[in-house]
């Protein structure tokens, strides 16, 4: 275009050089950042020859850890979705005194150090803890068994889901909910036919992030549930245990993790792209909102 | 036709909305943004709970604070067309309309000429089509009352005129008690039999378009209907005419009776102008400040006053900014609104 030509023509050589330098610097910085992020991942995936890697996947330690992780994560994730969704919806749509206090309480586990979470769980649900007496009277013992793993995973992963789900619910135009009510739908039908479909991409984003976080849970689990192979030894705990014993096994589990979490993130991106996005995109709102 | 009565108070953040309405035709509720117009619709539909009052359709009570009646929105027979239509974005046109029920689904899709759009999503529709879908959806449950919140504000100026005429015809055919909320006086006049002007949480006046023009209840209503307002003081009355001295200089005559401080309301189309030396002097001289030619009509700004005359007359008078003219208004077209009766100072609509 003529105007562009004029701009170039009026650029002094010094200015052109400065522009070129800026571009080169930005490119170099991006390349360094990207390489730094990618290298450890690439190293994990390439350290062992493919054949050895596959062999290590069949190692009984790995198999046990996968089973423990899948079972506890599945139960924790189900609990988080069933109990967390109503809480997220109430916090997103109701205004009440002390709301910000409740929201802060929900967010706290996200920023707490895992060691603190582990101690907290111990003194709340452990044998000598706050609810320990009540639990043992009911014949429930939650220290150093699968139930303990589930509690630890739910405690650190739940808030991530709830926070994302809140943002997704809050992004829904309230007039759509009102319209549903005036069209004869009660609150339950409105929730399942209007609210959930419109928040779906935000909800699945939250669920995926929570699942990935829960699978990787380490600190709280090792303090509260211990690291008993086949009982409480999840994949991250197995990495830690095998680190001194058999480094190849630790690396294989690491590679497994990379593959699993990459699959979770990719499937999340694909499903959110497939869904026809409503006028307000809950996914964007959910991931960019810091409210 | 059924009768909807609503009489309630609802505290808002900055004021209290207190309103009594009897709805047995098409009523437009007009007023500036933030006047609480949408809240009125929400109270009738049961989406917002008033502090006290009563809402009933004939003898079917929907809300009564004394008798502790409060029907849920899904148990009131209300059809709403929301601002910007609030169509469900994840459903097709057909699913949107069918959400309320299937009994009249095909009939309504045909009637609103949206049957061919059945499978389209709301974001693929034009503004006019969205409005028709919203109307069909609002009517699918056979409501006893129809509520419309700013039904024309989401449309561009080009489509608005056509859609407005179509909507006006449709509302008359439906013969339902209908409440249309709008911030635009022209839309209110085009759609409704009577217009209620709401401001500061109160209904300032409810009447026919003619009544609002002839007898504005206060300065706010007068200004909202498009009148210019001039402050003045009654100096005498003789021969059936009241003489008013204007604060900005000059004087006018009105057939209204009044005393003391008044607001003088004059609609632009009642004003005629003449030049010095035309042999038609008047008590009011003004300087032309702005000229706005809209097709065959020209709007002449005269400081506080505004005149609307055929562009040919404006040209014949040689009107230009800074030209001084004589202002003529028939005494019958000059409204006097006593100052002490006017409620809180009018804000421009």
Short mmCIF file of C-alpha atoms in Angstrom, two decimals, chain B:
data_model
loop_
_atom_site.label_atom_id
_atom_site.label_comp_id
_atom_site.label_asym_id
_atom_site.label_seq_id
_atom_site.Cartn_x
_atom_site.Cartn_y
_atom_site.Cartn_z
CA UNK B 1 -58.54 -8.54 27.73
CA UNK B 2 -57.08 -9.64 31.05
CA UNK B 3 -55.95 -7.09 33.61
CA UNK B 4 -52.57 -7.15 35.27
CA UNK B 5 -52.19 -5.10 38.43
CA UNK B 6 -48.84 -4.42 40.01
CA UNK B 7 -48.37 -2.23 43.05
CA UNK B 8 -45.09 -2.59 44.90
CA UNK B 9 -42.00 -1.04 46.39
CA UNK B 10 -38.52 -2.32 45.72
CA UNK B 11 -35.42 -0.83 47.35
CA UNK B 12 -32.59 -0.24 44.89
CA UNK B 13 -29.08 0.83 45.69
CA UNK B 14 -29.64 4.57 45.30
CA UNK B 15 -33.42 4.95 45.48
CA UNK B 16 -36.63 3.12 46.17
CA UNK B 17 -38.76 2.02 43.25
CA UNK B 18 -42.43 2.56 44.11
CA UNK B 19 -44.95 1.90 41.41
CA UNK B 20 -48.63 1.22 40.84
CA UNK B 21 -49.69 -0.02 37.40
CA UNK B 22 -52.88 -1.29 35.84
CA UNK B 23 -52.18 -3.06 32.61
CA UNK B 24 -55.07 -3.86 30.27
CA UNK B 25 -53.56 -2.78 26.97
CA UNK B 26 -50.19 -1.92 25.55
CA UNK B 27 -48.33 0.35 27.91
CA UNK B 28 -44.82 1.65 27.36
CA UNK B 29 -42.68 2.44 30.35
CA UNK B 30 -40.24 5.09 29.27
CA UNK B 31 -37.52 6.79 31.19
CA UNK B 32 -33.79 7.38 31.35
CA UNK B 33 -31.30 4.54 31.89
CA UNK B 34 -31.04 3.50 35.53
CA UNK B 35 -34.61 4.54 36.32
CA UNK B 36 -35.48 0.98 37.35
CA UNK B 37 -37.53 0.11 34.28
CA UNK B 38 -36.13 -3.41 33.88
CA UNK B 39 -36.69 -4.06 37.58
CA UNK B 40 -40.41 -3.50 37.03
CA UNK B 41 -40.45 -6.35 34.50
CA UNK B 42 -38.43 -8.58 36.83
CA UNK B 43 -40.85 -7.98 39.69
CA UNK B 44 -43.86 -8.86 37.52
CA UNK B 45 -42.14 -12.01 36.22
CA UNK B 46 -41.08 -13.08 39.72
CA UNK B 47 -37.35 -12.76 39.00
CA UNK B 48 -36.90 -10.06 41.64
CA UNK B 49 -38.77 -10.03 44.91
CA UNK B 50 -40.16 -6.64 45.96
CA UNK B 51 -40.09 -5.48 49.59
CA UNK B 52 -43.87 -5.33 49.68
CA UNK B 53 -46.85 -5.06 47.41
CA UNK B 54 -49.08 -7.14 45.19
CA UNK B 55 -48.94 -8.48 41.64
CA UNK B 56 -51.97 -10.20 40.13
CA UNK B 57 -53.36 -11.20 36.76
CA UNK B 58 -57.13 -10.80 37.07
CA UNK B 59 -57.88 -12.75 40.28
CA UNK B 60 -54.79 -14.96 40.00
CA UNK B 61 -52.44 -13.59 42.68
CA UNK B 62 -48.74 -13.97 41.83
CA UNK B 63 -47.28 -11.97 44.66
CA UNK B 64 -48.82 -10.60 47.83
CA UNK B 65 -46.52 -9.62 50.66
CA UNK B 66 -49.38 -9.51 53.18
CA UNK B 67 -50.75 -12.93 52.30
CA UNK B 68 -47.23 -14.31 51.82
CA UNK B 69 -47.87 -15.37 48.26
CA UNK B 70 -44.86 -15.51 45.96
CA UNK B 71 -45.19 -17.70 42.88
CA UNK B 72 -41.97 -18.85 41.25
CA UNK B 73 -41.28 -17.41 37.77
CA UNK B 74 -42.08 -20.74 36.11
CA UNK B 75 -45.53 -20.66 37.71
CA UNK B 76 -46.48 -17.19 36.47
CA UNK B 77 -47.93 -16.91 33.00
CA UNK B 78 -45.47 -14.34 31.74
CA UNK B 79 -43.76 -14.10 28.36
CA UNK B 80 -40.63 -11.97 28.33
CA UNK B 81 -38.56 -10.65 25.48
CA UNK B 82 -35.30 -9.72 27.18
CA UNK B 83 -32.96 -6.93 26.26
CA UNK B 84 -30.75 -8.18 23.43
CA UNK B 85 -33.19 -11.13 23.34
CA UNK B 86 -31.23 -13.59 25.56
CA UNK B 87 -31.60 -16.46 23.10
CA UNK B 88 -29.92 -19.65 24.28
CA UNK B 89 -26.67 -19.61 22.27
CA UNK B 90 -26.16 -23.37 22.42
CA UNK B 91 -29.56 -24.19 20.94
CA UNK B 92 -31.01 -23.89 17.46
CA UNK B 93 -33.94 -21.57 16.72
CA UNK B 94 -36.34 -24.50 16.98
CA UNK B 95 -34.85 -25.69 20.30
CA UNK B 96 -35.02 -22.14 21.66
CA UNK B 97 -38.73 -21.85 20.93
CA UNK B 98 -39.46 -25.45 21.97
CA UNK B 99 -37.80 -24.86 25.34
CA UNK B 100 -41.04 -23.38 26.66
CA UNK B 101 -43.29 -26.08 25.15
CA UNK B 102 -44.15 -27.80 21.90
CA UNK B 103 -47.91 -27.32 21.68
CA UNK B 104 -47.76 -24.21 19.47
CA UNK B 105 -44.22 -24.69 18.18
CA UNK B 106 -44.84 -25.12 14.45
CA UNK B 107 -47.63 -22.56 14.36
CA UNK B 108 -45.36 -19.92 15.92
CA UNK B 109 -42.37 -20.75 13.73
CA UNK B 110 -44.64 -20.25 10.69
CA UNK B 111 -46.29 -17.14 12.03
CA UNK B 112 -43.00 -15.40 12.78
CA UNK B 113 -41.48 -16.48 9.45
CA UNK B 114 -38.62 -18.32 11.16
CA UNK B 115 -39.52 -21.88 10.13
CA UNK B 116 -36.79 -21.82 7.47
CA UNK B 117 -34.29 -20.85 10.19
CA UNK B 118 -35.26 -23.76 12.47
CA UNK B 119 -31.80 -25.30 12.54
CA UNK B 120 -29.84 -22.02 12.66
CA UNK B 121 -28.01 -20.89 15.79
CA UNK B 122 -28.78 -17.47 17.28
CA UNK B 123 -25.38 -16.07 16.28
CA UNK B 124 -26.22 -16.71 12.62
CA UNK B 125 -29.35 -14.52 12.72
CA UNK B 126 -29.87 -10.85 11.96
CA UNK B 127 -31.20 -8.53 14.65
CA UNK B 128 -34.72 -8.60 13.26
CA UNK B 129 -34.72 -12.41 13.06
CA UNK B 130 -33.47 -12.70 16.63
CA UNK B 131 -36.31 -10.51 17.77
CA UNK B 132 -38.85 -12.70 16.00
CA UNK B 133 -37.36 -15.83 17.61
CA UNK B 134 -37.48 -14.13 21.02
CA UNK B 135 -41.13 -13.21 20.48
CA UNK B 136 -42.06 -16.71 19.35
CA UNK B 137 -40.29 -18.16 22.39
CA UNK B 138 -42.04 -15.72 24.73
CA UNK B 139 -45.45 -16.68 23.32
CA UNK B 140 -45.03 -20.45 23.19
CA UNK B 141 -46.44 -20.99 26.67
CA UNK B 142 -49.58 -18.94 25.97
CA UNK B 143 -48.69 -16.24 28.50
CA UNK B 144 -51.28 -14.00 30.13
CA UNK B 145 -48.93 -11.03 30.03
CA UNK B 146 -46.22 -9.99 27.60
CA UNK B 147 -43.18 -8.04 28.80
CA UNK B 148 -40.61 -6.52 26.46
CA UNK B 149 -37.35 -5.03 27.67
CA UNK B 150 -35.85 -2.54 25.19
CA UNK B 151 -37.04 -4.64 22.23
CA UNK B 152 -35.55 -2.25 19.65
CA UNK B 153 -32.28 -1.13 21.23
CA UNK B 154 -30.26 -4.06 19.82
CA UNK B 155 -31.13 -3.07 16.25
CA UNK B 156 -29.25 -0.71 14.00
CA UNK B 157 -31.02 2.47 12.88
CA UNK B 158 -31.65 1.06 9.40
CA UNK B 159 -33.61 -2.05 10.45
CA UNK B 160 -35.17 -0.41 13.48
CA UNK B 161 -37.87 1.56 11.66
CA UNK B 162 -39.17 -1.46 9.76
CA UNK B 163 -39.00 -3.79 12.77
CA UNK B 164 -40.74 -1.19 14.94
CA UNK B 165 -43.71 -0.93 12.58
CA UNK B 166 -43.94 -4.73 12.38
CA UNK B 167 -43.76 -5.08 16.17
CA UNK B 168 -46.44 -2.43 16.66
CA UNK B 169 -48.84 -4.32 14.37
CA UNK B 170 -48.05 -7.63 16.05
CA UNK B 171 -48.61 -6.35 19.58
CA UNK B 172 -52.05 -5.07 18.56
CA UNK B 173 -52.98 -8.44 17.05
CA UNK B 174 -51.93 -10.33 20.18
CA UNK B 175 -54.35 -8.41 22.39
CA UNK B 176 -52.43 -9.26 25.57
CA UNK B 177 -51.71 -6.94 28.46
CA UNK B 178 -48.28 -5.78 27.35
CA UNK B 179 -45.59 -3.74 29.05
CA UNK B 180 -42.79 -2.38 26.89
CA UNK B 181 -39.78 -0.86 28.57
CA UNK B 182 -37.80 1.65 26.53
CA UNK B 183 -35.52 4.62 27.02
CA UNK B 184 -36.65 6.05 23.69
CA UNK B 185 -39.78 8.18 23.71
CA UNK B 186 -40.29 7.73 19.97
CA UNK B 187 -40.31 3.92 20.39
CA UNK B 188 -42.77 4.24 23.26
CA UNK B 189 -45.14 6.33 21.12
CA UNK B 190 -44.82 3.98 18.14
CA UNK B 191 -45.55 0.79 20.09
CA UNK B 192 -47.97 1.63 22.88
CA UNK B 193 -51.45 2.99 23.48
CA UNK B 194 -50.35 4.79 26.59
CA UNK B 195 -47.01 5.83 27.95
CA UNK B 196 -45.78 5.91 31.51
CA UNK B 197 -42.79 8.11 32.22
CA UNK B 198 -40.65 6.75 35.05
CA UNK B 199 -37.78 8.58 36.71
CA UNK B 200 -36.20 8.55 40.13
CA UNK B 201 -38.10 5.43 41.09
CA UNK B 202 -41.55 6.91 40.51
CA UNK B 203 -44.10 6.89 37.75
CA UNK B 204 -44.24 10.61 36.91
CA UNK B 205 -47.20 10.29 34.60
CA UNK B 206 -49.18 7.59 32.82
CA UNK B 207 -51.43 8.63 29.98
CA UNK B 208 -52.08 8.65 26.27
CA UNK B 209 -49.49 10.25 24.03
CA UNK B 210 -51.91 13.15 23.56
CA UNK B 211 -52.26 13.65 27.33
CA UNK B 212 -48.51 13.67 27.85
CA UNK B 213 -48.12 16.37 25.22
CA UNK B 214 -51.14 18.47 26.30
CA UNK B 215 -50.80 18.11 30.07
CA UNK B 216 -47.28 17.10 31.09
CA UNK B 217 -47.33 16.38 34.82
CA UNK B 218 -43.94 17.94 35.39
CA UNK B 219 -40.93 19.43 33.68
CA UNK B 220 -39.26 16.03 33.37
CA UNK B 221 -42.17 14.56 31.42
CA UNK B 222 -42.30 17.63 29.19
CA UNK B 223 -38.62 17.39 28.39
CA UNK B 224 -38.87 13.63 27.84
CA UNK B 225 -41.60 14.16 25.22
CA UNK B 226 -39.20 16.44 23.36
CA UNK B 227 -40.21 19.88 24.66
CA UNK B 228 -37.77 22.70 25.28
CA UNK B 229 -38.00 24.18 28.77
CA UNK B 230 -37.63 27.85 29.64
CA UNK B 231 -37.75 29.25 33.16
CA UNK B 232 -40.15 32.13 33.61
CA UNK B 233 -42.46 34.05 35.92
CA UNK B 234 -46.15 34.81 35.47
CA UNK B 235 -46.68 38.56 35.39
CA UNK B 236 -50.40 38.83 34.66
CA UNK B 237 -53.48 37.47 32.98
CA UNK B 238 -55.89 39.20 30.65
CA UNK B 239 -58.28 38.20 27.88
CA UNK B 240 -57.86 34.49 28.69
CA UNK B 241 -54.08 34.64 28.24
CA UNK B 242 -51.34 34.35 30.84
CA UNK B 243 -48.31 36.54 30.26
CA UNK B 244 -44.98 35.04 31.25
CA UNK B 245 -41.71 36.95 31.54
CA UNK B 246 -38.82 34.64 30.68
CA UNK B 247 -35.62 34.56 32.73
CA UNK B 248 -33.60 34.57 29.53
CA UNK B 249 -35.38 37.77 28.40
CA UNK B 250 -38.59 38.39 26.44
CA UNK B 251 -42.09 37.20 27.13
CA UNK B 252 -44.68 34.69 25.91
CA UNK B 253 -48.45 34.17 26.21
CA UNK B 254 -50.14 30.93 27.19
CA UNK B 255 -53.73 29.76 27.50
CA UNK B 256 -52.71 27.83 30.65
CA UNK B 257 -53.51 29.42 33.99
CA UNK B 258 -50.64 29.66 36.45
CA UNK B 259 -49.03 31.98 38.94
CA UNK B 260 -45.51 32.57 40.22
CA UNK B 261 -42.44 30.75 38.96
CA UNK B 262 -43.13 28.38 36.08
CA UNK B 263 -41.35 26.20 33.57
CA UNK B 264 -42.49 26.98 30.06
CA UNK B 265 -42.59 23.88 27.84
CA UNK B 266 -42.66 24.29 24.07
CA UNK B 267 -42.39 21.53 21.46
CA UNK B 268 -40.11 22.37 18.52
CA UNK B 269 -42.82 21.79 15.90
CA UNK B 270 -45.04 24.49 17.50
CA UNK B 271 -42.43 27.20 16.96
CA UNK B 272 -42.44 29.55 13.97
CA UNK B 273 -39.78 32.16 13.25
CA UNK B 274 -39.62 35.51 11.49
CA UNK B 275 -36.91 38.07 10.72
CA UNK B 276 -36.65 41.69 11.89
CA UNK B 277 -38.60 44.10 9.71
CA UNK B 278 -41.01 41.42 8.45
CA UNK B 279 -43.75 43.39 10.23
CA UNK B 280 -44.39 40.47 12.58
CA UNK B 281 -42.64 41.35 15.81
CA UNK B 282 -42.98 39.14 18.88
CA UNK B 283 -42.10 39.38 22.52
CA UNK B 284 -39.31 36.85 22.19
CA UNK B 285 -36.12 37.30 20.21
CA UNK B 286 -33.46 34.63 19.98
CA UNK B 287 -30.14 34.04 18.25
CA UNK B 288 -29.69 31.04 16.00
CA UNK B 289 -26.95 28.81 17.49
CA UNK B 290 -27.17 25.61 15.43
CA UNK B 291 -28.84 24.37 12.25
CA UNK B 292 -29.43 20.67 11.66
CA UNK B 293 -30.99 19.72 8.32
CA UNK B 294 -32.76 16.33 8.47
CA UNK B 295 -34.23 15.84 5.01
CA UNK B 296 -37.14 18.20 4.49
CA UNK B 297 -37.08 19.42 8.09
CA UNK B 298 -34.57 21.70 9.75
CA UNK B 299 -33.94 21.80 13.50
CA UNK B 300 -32.96 25.26 14.57
CA UNK B 301 -31.16 25.63 17.89
CA UNK B 302 -31.97 28.92 19.57
CA UNK B 303 -30.07 28.68 22.83
CA UNK B 304 -32.47 27.04 25.31
CA UNK B 305 -35.21 26.75 22.72
CA UNK B 306 -35.48 24.57 19.66
CA UNK B 307 -37.59 25.03 16.53
CA UNK B 308 -38.40 22.58 13.78
CA UNK B 309 -39.52 23.94 10.42
CA UNK B 310 -39.55 22.93 6.77
CA UNK B 311 -36.09 23.31 5.27
CA UNK B 312 -37.59 25.52 2.54
CA UNK B 313 -38.85 28.02 5.15
CA UNK B 314 -35.48 27.96 6.92
CA UNK B 315 -33.77 28.79 3.64
CA UNK B 316 -36.31 31.52 2.79
CA UNK B 317 -35.64 33.17 6.16
CA UNK B 318 -31.90 33.07 5.46
CA UNK B 319 -31.25 31.34 8.78
CA UNK B 320 -27.62 31.05 9.80
CA UNK B 321 -25.80 30.89 13.10
CA UNK B 322 -25.70 34.29 14.82
CA UNK B 323 -28.82 35.55 12.96
CA UNK B 324 -31.38 37.09 15.34
CA UNK B 325 -35.00 35.96 14.84
CA UNK B 326 -38.41 36.59 16.35
CA UNK B 327 -39.97 33.52 17.95
CA UNK B 328 -43.73 32.90 17.66
CA UNK B 329 -45.68 30.22 19.49
CA UNK B 330 -49.48 29.95 19.57
CA UNK B 331 -50.60 30.57 23.18
CA UNK B 332 -52.51 27.26 23.05
CA UNK B 333 -49.22 25.42 22.44
CA UNK B 334 -47.38 27.00 25.37
CA UNK B 335 -47.50 24.78 28.49
CA UNK B 336 -46.95 26.31 31.90
CA UNK B 337 -45.70 23.95 34.62
CA UNK B 338 -45.70 25.49 38.11
CA UNK B 339 -42.19 25.35 39.53
CA UNK B 340 -43.11 24.29 43.07
CA UNK B 341 -45.04 21.30 41.71
CA UNK B 342 -42.14 20.07 39.68
CA UNK B 343 -40.36 17.32 41.53
CA UNK B 344 -36.61 17.02 41.78
CA UNK B 345 -34.87 18.99 39.07
CA UNK B 346 -35.22 17.47 35.62
CA UNK B 347 -32.25 15.68 34.23
CA UNK B 348 -32.13 15.57 30.49
CA UNK B 349 -33.49 12.28 29.12
#
